[in-house]
CSV table of C-alpha atoms in Angstrom, one decimal:
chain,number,residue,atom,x,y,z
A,275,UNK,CA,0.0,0.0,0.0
A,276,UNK,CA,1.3,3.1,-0.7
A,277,UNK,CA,2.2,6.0,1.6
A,278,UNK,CA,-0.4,8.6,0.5
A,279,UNK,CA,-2.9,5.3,0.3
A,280,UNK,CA,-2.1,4.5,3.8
A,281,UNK,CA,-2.3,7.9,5.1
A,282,UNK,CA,-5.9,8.2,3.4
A,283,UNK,CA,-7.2,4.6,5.2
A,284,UNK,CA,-5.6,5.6,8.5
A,285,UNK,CA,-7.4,9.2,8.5
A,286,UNK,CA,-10.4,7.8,7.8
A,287,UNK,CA,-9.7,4.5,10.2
A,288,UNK,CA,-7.9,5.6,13.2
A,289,UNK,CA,-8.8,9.7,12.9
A,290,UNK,CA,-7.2,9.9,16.8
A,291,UNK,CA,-4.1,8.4,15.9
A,292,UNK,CA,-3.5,10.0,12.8
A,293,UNK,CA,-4.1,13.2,14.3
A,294,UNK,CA,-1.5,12.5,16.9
A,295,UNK,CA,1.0,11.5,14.1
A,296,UNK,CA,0.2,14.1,11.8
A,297,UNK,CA,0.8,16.9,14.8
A,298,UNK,CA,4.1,14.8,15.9
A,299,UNK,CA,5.3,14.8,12.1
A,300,UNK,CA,4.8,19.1,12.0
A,301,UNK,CA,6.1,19.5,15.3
A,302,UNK,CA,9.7,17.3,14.3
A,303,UNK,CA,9.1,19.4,10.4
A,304,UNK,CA,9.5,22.6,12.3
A,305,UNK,CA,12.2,22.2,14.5
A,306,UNK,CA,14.2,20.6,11.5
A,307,UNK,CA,13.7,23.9,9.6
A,308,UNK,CA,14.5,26.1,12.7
A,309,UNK,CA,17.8,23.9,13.6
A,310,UNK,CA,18.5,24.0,10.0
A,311,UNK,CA,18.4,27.6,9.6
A,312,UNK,CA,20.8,28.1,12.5
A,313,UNK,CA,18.1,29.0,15.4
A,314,UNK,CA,20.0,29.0,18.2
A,315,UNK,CA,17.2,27.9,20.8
A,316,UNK,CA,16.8,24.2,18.8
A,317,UNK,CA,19.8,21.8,19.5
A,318,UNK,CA,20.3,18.7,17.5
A,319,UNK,CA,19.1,16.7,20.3
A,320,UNK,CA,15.4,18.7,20.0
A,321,UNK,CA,15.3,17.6,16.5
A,322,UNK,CA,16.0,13.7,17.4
A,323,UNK,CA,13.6,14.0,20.3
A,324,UNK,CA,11.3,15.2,18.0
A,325,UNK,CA,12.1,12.7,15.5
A,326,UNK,CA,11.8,9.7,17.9
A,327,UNK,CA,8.3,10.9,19.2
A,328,UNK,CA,6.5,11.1,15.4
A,329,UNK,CA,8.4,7.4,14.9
A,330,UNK,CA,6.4,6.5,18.0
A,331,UNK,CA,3.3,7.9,16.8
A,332,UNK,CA,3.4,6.4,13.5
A,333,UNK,CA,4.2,2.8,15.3
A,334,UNK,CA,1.1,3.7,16.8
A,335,UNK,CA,-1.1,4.9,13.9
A,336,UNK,CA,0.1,1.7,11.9
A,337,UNK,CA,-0.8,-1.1,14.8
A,338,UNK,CA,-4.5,0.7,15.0
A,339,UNK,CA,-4.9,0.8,11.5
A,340,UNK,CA,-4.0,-2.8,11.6
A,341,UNK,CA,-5.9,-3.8,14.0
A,342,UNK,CA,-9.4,-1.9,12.7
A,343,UNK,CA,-9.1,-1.8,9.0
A,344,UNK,CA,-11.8,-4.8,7.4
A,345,UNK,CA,-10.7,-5.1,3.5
A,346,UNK,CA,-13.4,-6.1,1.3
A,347,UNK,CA,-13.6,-9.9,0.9
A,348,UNK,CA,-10.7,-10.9,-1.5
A,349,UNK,CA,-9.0,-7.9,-1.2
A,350,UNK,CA,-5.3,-8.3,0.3
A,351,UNK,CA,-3.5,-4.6,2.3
C-alpha cells in the first residue's frame, strides 16, 4: 500500500491516531527547519527528540490501522 494510500485509510480509520501522528510529524518538520536555519534555541538533540516521538506515533497509527481496517472480501492490504 502506498504512503499517501495509507495515510488516506488511516485518517479515515484511526482519525485519533493520525491526528497525533500528523501533529508529531509538524512538530519534528518545524524544528528541522529552525535547527537548520541556525536558530539558536533548537539543539540537535530537540530535533531527534522530536524525530523519535512522530516514529512512536506512526508505530502507533500503523498497529491501530491494523488492527481496525476490514478489507473487502478478496482484497489483500
Amino acid at each position: 500500500m502506498s504512503a499517501s494510500l495509507f495515510d488516506l485509510f488511516t485518517a479515515e480509520t484511526c482519525p485519533a491516531e493520525f491526528g497525533i501522528m500528523e501533529e508529531a510529524h509538524k512538530n519534528y518538520q518545524a524544528l528541522t527547519l529552525h535547527f537548520l536555519n541556525f536558530d539558536t534555541a533548537v539543539t540537535e538533540e530537540d530535533c531527534l527528540e522530536a524525530m523519535q516521538a512522530y516514529l512512536k506515533a506512526a508505530v502507533v497509527a500503523r498497529a491501530a490501522f491494523k488492527a481496525r481496517f476490514k478489507p473487502a472480501q478478496g482484497i489483500r492490504p
